[in-house]
Short mmCIF file of C-alpha atoms in Angstrom, two decimals:
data_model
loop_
_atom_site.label_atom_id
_atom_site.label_comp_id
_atom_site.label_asym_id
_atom_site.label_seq_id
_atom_site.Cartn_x
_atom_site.Cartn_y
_atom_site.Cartn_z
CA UNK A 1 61.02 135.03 51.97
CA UNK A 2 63.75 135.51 49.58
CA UNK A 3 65.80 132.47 48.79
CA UNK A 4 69.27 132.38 47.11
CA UNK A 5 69.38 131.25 43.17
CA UNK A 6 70.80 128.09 44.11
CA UNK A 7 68.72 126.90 46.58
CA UNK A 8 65.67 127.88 44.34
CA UNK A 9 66.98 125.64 41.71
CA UNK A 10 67.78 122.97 43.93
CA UNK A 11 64.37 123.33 45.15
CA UNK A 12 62.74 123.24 41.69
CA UNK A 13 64.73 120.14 40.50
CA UNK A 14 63.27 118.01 44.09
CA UNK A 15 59.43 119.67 43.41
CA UNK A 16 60.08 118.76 39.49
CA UNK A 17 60.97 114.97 40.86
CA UNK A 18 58.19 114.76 43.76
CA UNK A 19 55.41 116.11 40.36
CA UNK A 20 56.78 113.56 38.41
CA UNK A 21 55.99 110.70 41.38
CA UNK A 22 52.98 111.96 42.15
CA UNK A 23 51.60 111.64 38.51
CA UNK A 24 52.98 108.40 37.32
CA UNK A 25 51.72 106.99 40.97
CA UNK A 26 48.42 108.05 39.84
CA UNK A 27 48.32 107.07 36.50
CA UNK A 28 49.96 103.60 37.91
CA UNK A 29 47.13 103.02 40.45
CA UNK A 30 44.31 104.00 37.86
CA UNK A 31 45.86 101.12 35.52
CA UNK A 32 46.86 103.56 32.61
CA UNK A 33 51.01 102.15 32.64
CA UNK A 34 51.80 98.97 30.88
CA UNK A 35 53.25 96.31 32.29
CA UNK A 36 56.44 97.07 30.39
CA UNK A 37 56.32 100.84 31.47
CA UNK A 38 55.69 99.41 35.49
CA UNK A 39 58.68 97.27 34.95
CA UNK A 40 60.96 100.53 34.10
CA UNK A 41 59.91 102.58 36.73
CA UNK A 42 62.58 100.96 39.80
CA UNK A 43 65.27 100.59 36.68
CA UNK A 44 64.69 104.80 35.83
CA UNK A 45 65.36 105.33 39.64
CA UNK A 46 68.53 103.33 39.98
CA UNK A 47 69.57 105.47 36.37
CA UNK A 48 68.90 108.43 37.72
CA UNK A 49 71.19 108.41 40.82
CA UNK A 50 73.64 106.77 38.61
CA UNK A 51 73.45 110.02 36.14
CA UNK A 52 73.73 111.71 39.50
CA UNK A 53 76.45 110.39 40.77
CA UNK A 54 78.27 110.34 37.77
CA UNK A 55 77.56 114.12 36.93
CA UNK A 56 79.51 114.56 40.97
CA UNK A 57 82.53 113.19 39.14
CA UNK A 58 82.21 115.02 35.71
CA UNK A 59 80.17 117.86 36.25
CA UNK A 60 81.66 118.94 39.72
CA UNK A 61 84.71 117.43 40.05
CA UNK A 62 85.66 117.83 36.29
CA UNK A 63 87.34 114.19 35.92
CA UNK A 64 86.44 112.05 33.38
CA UNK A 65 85.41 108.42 34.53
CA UNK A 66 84.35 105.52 32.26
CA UNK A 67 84.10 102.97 34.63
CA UNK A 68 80.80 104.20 36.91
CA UNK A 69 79.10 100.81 36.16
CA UNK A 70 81.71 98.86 37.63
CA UNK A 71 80.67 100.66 41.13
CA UNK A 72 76.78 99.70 40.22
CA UNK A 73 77.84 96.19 39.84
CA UNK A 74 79.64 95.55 43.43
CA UNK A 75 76.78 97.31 45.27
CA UNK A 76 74.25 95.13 43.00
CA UNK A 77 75.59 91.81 44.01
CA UNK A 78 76.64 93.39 47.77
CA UNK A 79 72.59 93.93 47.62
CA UNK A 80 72.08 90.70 46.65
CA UNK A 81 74.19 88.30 48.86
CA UNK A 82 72.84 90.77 51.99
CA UNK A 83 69.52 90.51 50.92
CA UNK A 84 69.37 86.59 50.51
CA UNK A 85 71.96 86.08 53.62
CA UNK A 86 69.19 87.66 55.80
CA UNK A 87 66.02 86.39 54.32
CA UNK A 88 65.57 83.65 57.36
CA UNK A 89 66.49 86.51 60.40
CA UNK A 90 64.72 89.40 58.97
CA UNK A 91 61.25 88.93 57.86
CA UNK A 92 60.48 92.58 56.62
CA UNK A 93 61.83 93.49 52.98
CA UNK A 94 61.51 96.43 53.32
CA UNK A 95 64.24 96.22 56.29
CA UNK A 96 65.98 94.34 54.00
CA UNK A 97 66.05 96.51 51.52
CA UNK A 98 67.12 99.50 53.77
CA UNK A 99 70.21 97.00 54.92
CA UNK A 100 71.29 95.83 51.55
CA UNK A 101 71.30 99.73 50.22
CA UNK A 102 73.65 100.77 53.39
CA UNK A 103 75.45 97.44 52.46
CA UNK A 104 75.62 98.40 48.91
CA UNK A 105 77.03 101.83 49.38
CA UNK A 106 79.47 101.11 52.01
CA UNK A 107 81.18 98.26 49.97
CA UNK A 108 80.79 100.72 46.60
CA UNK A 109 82.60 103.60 48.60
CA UNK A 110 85.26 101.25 49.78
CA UNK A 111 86.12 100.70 46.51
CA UNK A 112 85.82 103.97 45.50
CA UNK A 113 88.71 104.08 47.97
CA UNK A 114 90.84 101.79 47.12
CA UNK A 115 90.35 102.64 43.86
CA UNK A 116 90.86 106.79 43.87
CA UNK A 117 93.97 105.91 45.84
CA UNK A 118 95.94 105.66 42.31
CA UNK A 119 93.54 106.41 39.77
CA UNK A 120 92.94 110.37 41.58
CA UNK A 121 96.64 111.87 40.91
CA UNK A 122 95.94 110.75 37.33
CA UNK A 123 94.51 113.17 34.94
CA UNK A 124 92.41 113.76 31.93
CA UNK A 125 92.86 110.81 29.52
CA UNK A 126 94.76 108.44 31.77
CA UNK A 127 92.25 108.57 35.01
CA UNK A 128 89.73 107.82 32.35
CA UNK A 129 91.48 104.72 30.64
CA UNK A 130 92.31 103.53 34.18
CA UNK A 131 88.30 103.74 35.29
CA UNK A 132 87.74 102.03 32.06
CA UNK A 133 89.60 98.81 33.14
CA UNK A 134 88.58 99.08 36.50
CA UNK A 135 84.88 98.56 35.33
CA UNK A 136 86.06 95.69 33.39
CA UNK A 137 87.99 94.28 35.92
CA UNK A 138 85.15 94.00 38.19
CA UNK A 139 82.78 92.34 35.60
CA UNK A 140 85.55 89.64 34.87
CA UNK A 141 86.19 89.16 38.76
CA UNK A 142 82.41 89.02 39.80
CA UNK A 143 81.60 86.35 36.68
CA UNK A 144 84.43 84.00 38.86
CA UNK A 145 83.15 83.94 42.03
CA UNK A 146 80.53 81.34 43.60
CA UNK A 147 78.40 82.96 46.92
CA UNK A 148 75.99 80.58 48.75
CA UNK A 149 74.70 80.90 52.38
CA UNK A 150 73.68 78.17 54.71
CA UNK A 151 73.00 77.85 58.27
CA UNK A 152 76.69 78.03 59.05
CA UNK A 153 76.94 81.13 57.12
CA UNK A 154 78.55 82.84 53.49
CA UNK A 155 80.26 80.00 51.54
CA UNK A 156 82.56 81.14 48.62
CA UNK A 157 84.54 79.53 46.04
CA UNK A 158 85.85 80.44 42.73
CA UNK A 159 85.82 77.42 41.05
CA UNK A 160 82.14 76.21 40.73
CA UNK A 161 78.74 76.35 43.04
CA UNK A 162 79.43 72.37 44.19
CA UNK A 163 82.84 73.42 45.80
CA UNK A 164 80.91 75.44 48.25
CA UNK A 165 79.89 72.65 50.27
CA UNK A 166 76.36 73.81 51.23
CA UNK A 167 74.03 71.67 53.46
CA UNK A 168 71.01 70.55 51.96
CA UNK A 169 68.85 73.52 52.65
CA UNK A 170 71.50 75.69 51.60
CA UNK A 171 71.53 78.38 48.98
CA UNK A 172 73.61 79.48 45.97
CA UNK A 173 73.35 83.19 45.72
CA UNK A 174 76.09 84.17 42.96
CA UNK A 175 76.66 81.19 40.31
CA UNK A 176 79.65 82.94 38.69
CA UNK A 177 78.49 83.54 34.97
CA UNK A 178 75.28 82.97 35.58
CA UNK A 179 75.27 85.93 38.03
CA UNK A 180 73.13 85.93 40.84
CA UNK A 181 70.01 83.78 41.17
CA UNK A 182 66.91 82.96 43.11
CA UNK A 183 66.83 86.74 44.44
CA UNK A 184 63.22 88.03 45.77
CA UNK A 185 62.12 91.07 44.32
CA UNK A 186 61.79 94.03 47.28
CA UNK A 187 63.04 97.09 45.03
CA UNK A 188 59.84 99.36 45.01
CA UNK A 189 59.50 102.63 42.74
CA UNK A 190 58.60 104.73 45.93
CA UNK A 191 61.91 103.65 47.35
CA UNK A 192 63.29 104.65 44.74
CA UNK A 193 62.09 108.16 44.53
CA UNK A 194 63.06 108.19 48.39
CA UNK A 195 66.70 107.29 47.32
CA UNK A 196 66.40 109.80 44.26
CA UNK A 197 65.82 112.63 46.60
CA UNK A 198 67.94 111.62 48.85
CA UNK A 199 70.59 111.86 46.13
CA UNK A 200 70.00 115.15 45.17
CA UNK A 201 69.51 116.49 48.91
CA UNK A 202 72.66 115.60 48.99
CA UNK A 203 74.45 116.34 46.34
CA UNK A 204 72.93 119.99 46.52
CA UNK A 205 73.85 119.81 50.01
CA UNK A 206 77.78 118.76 49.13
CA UNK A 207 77.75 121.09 46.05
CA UNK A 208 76.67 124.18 47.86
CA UNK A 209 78.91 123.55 51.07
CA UNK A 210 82.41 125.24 51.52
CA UNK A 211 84.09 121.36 50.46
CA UNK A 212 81.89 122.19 47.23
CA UNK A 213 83.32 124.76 46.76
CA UNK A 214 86.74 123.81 46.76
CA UNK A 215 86.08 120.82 44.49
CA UNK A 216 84.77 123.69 42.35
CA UNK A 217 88.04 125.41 42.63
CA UNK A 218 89.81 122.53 41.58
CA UNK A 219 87.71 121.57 38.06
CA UNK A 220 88.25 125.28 37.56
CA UNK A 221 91.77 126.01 38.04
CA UNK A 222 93.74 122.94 39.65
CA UNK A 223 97.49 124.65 39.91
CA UNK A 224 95.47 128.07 41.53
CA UNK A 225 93.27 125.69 43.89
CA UNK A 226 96.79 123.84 44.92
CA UNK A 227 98.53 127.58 45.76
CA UNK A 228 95.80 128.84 48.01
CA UNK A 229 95.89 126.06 50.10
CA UNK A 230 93.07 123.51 49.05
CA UNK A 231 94.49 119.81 49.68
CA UNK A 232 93.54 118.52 46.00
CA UNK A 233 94.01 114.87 47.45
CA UNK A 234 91.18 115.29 49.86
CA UNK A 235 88.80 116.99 48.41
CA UNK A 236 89.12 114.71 45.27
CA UNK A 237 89.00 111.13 47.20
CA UNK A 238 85.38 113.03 49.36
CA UNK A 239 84.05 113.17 45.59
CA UNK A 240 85.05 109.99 44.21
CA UNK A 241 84.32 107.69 47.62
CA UNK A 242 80.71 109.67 47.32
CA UNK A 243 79.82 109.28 43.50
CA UNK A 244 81.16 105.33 44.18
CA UNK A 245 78.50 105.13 47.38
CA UNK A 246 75.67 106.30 45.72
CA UNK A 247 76.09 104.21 42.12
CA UNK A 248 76.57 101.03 44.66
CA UNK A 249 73.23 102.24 46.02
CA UNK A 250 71.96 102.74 42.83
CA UNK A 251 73.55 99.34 41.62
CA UNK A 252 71.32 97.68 45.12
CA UNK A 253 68.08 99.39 43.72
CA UNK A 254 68.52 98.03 40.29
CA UNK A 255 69.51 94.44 41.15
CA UNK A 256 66.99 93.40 43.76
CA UNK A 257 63.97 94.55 41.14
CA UNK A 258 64.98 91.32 39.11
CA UNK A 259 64.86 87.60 40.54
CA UNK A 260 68.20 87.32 38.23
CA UNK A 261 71.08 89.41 37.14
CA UNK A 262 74.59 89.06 35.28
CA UNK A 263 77.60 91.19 35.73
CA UNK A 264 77.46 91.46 31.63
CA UNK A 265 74.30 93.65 32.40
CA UNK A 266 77.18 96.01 34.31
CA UNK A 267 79.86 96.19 31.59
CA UNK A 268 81.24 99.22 29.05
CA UNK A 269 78.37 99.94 27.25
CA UNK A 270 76.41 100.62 30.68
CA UNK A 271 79.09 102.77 31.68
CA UNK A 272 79.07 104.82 28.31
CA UNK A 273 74.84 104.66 28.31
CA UNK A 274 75.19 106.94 32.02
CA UNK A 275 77.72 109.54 30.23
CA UNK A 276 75.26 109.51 27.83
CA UNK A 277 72.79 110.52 30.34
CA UNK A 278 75.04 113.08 31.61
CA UNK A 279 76.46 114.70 28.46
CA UNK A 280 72.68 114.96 27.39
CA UNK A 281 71.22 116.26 30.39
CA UNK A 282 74.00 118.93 30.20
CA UNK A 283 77.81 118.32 32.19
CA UNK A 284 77.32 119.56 36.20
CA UNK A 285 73.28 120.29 35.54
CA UNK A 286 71.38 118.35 38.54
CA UNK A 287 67.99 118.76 36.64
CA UNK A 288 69.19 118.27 33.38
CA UNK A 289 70.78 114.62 34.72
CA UNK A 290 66.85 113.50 36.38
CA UNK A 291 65.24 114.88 32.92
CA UNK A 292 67.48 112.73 30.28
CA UNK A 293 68.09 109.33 32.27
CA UNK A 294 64.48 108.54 32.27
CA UNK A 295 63.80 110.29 29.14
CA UNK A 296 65.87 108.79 27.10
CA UNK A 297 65.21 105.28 28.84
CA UNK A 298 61.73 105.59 28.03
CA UNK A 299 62.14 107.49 24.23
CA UNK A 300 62.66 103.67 22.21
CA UNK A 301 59.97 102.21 24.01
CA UNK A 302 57.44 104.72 23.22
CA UNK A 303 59.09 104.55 19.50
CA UNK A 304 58.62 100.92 19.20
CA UNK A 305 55.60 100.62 16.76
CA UNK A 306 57.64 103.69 14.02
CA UNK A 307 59.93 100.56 12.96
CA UNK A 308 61.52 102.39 10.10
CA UNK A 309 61.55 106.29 11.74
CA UNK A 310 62.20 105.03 15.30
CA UNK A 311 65.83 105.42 15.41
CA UNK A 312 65.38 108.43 12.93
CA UNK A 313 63.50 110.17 15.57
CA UNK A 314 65.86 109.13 18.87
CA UNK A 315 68.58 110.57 16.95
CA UNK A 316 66.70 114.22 16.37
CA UNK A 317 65.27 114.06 19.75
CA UNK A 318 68.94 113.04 20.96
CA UNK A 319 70.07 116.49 19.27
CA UNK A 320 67.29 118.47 20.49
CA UNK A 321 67.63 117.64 24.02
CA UNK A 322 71.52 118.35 23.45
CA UNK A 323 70.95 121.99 22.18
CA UNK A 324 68.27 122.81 24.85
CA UNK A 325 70.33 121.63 27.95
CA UNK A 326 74.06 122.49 26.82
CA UNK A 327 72.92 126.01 25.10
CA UNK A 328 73.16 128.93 27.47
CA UNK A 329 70.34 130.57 26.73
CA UNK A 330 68.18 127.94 26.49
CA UNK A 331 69.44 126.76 29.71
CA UNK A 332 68.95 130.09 31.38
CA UNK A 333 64.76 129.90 30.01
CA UNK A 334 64.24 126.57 31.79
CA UNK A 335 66.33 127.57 34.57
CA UNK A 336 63.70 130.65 34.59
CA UNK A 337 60.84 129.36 33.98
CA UNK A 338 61.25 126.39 36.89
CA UNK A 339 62.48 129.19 39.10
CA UNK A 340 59.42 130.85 38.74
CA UNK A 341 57.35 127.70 39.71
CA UNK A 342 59.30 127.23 42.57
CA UNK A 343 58.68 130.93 44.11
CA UNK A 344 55.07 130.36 43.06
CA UNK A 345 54.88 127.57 45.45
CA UNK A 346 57.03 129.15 48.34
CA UNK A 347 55.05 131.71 48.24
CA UNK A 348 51.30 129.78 48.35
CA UNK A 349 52.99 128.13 51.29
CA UNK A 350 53.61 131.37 53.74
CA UNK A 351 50.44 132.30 52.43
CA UNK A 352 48.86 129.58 54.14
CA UNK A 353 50.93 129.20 56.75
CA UNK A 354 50.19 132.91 57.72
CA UNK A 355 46.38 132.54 57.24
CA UNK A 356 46.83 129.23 59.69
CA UNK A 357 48.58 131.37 62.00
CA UNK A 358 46.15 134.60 62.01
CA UNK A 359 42.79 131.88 62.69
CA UNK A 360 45.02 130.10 65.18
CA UNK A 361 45.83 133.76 67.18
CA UNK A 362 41.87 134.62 66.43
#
């Protein structure tokens, strides 16, 4: 069966991913991870579809956007007040989970709305400055506002947790600066593989579909895209509303692995740690995006005990990885070499598929 070049790469990057779970699910269930290492594994997840998402707006889109953790924030504490709000009705957390995520994801993409509206027929350095103070914007708004839930329902307030007027066996969810507090922990890594793949089914899916196409046309060539017919406006809001859903996802994930969280945890520098992620792992490369989030969120752990060399090395690694994913040739070996892997195991599946198939007809 012969495939097409993109769908064998998108079909390496999900078999690298599924490897990658398999292994550390081993190695996690024969007790070889830390407790420090078990801790980062929801956290790489939620990264991950962040450098996804992100790499939707720079990679494919071509628009600059400096404000992606101010989407992970409102689907974080979305997550969180839908999560605690339905702790008494729904017993299973793992519904819960499933509930906050859609939760997270729809109130992320309305944003995303609301926010493309004005920020989208901006370009290059403005749309980013504007995305900038968007994510800031959120952070100062979400440190303001009081959530609590009782039996009569969501309480809020913005001026402190006693103006809520709970009942006794009420519940403050978001304590303005203190963030959000109290929260049960339900995030699990194999969800978030689930929601990784999902991503990147996705985003293959969108990338390699006729609307991904035209987004292509308009990173390419914006003023040709515009004269053939493509509606820029469209096409533009589909990407942003998308990359918003899926870092509010991401932002659900991440948020309801802790018992507490701050919207300080969701400010500039995560926002600029994500391009990071994406620059690294090589502008509109997929695999290049699931390869540097976790790598480089595991790197200064595993450098802890080189105290004087450890940054020292992170920097040279930070280079290397650089060269390899945003040099052409070097690109095109990996791009090769997982291509070959990925015919390898097409190909050991007809094999046994056809020797099923020949016993079953014997």
């Amino acid at each position: 069966m012969k495939l097409k070049k993109n769908t064998k790469s998108s079909f390496a990057t999900i078999l690298l991913v599924t490897a990658a779970f398999i292994i550390v699910t081993a190695l996690n269930s024969a007790g070889a991870l830390s407790n420090l290492f078990q801790g980062l594994l929801v956290p790489i997840c939620a990264y991950m579809i962040m450098a996804l998402s992100l790499n939707l707006t720079v990679g494919v889109l071509g628009e600059l956007s400096l404000g992606h953790a101010g989407f992970m924030s409102v689907g974080a504490f979305t997550g969180a007040v839908v999560s605690m709000s339905l702790t008494g009705t729904v017993s299973s957390s793992l519904l819960r989970l499933v509930i906050a995520l859609i939760a997270g994801a729809v109130v992320a993409g309305i944003f995303g709305f609301l926010i493309g509206l004005p920020v989208l027929r901006l370009k290059g350095d403005y749309l980013a400055i504007v995305t900038l103070a968007f994510g800031e914007i959120i952070r100062s708004l979400i440190t303001c506002i009081y959530v609590g839930v009782d039996s009569r329902g969501l309480h809020f307030s913005l001026k402190s947790a006693e103006a809520l007027g709970l009942e006794a066996g009420g519940r403050a969810i978001i304590k303005g600066p203190m963030g959000a507090v109290g929260l049960q922990k339900i995030s699990t890594f194999t969800i978030g593989f689930v929601m990784v793949i999902i991503t990147l089914a996705l985003i293959f899916t969108l990338v390699d579909s006729r609307a991904g196409r035209a987004i292509m046309a308009i990173r390419d060539n914006r003023i040709a895209a515009e004269s053939v017919g493509i509606p820029i406006t469209k096409y533009k809001m589909m990407t942003f509303i998308t990359s918003a859903a899926l870092a509010g996802m991401a932002g659900v994930l991440y948020g309801l692995n802790y018992s507490t969280f701050t919207a300080v945890k969701f400010n500039y520098n995560t926002s600029i740690l994500v391009l990071v992620f994406v620059v690294l792992g090589g502008i509109g490369n997929m695999r290049g995006s699931v390869i540097a989030a976790p790598l480089l969120l595991i790197l200064p752990e595993l450098l802890r005990g080189l105290n004087d060399y450890r940054m020292l090395i992170y920097a040279v690694v930070l280079i290397v990885v650089m060269i390899m994913t945003n040099n052409a040739t070097a690109r095109a070996a990996i791009a090769k070499l997982t291509d070959r892997i990925a015919v390898f195991f097409m190909k050991r599946k007809t094999t046994e598929n056809s020797a099923t198939e020949d016993t079953s007809n014997g």
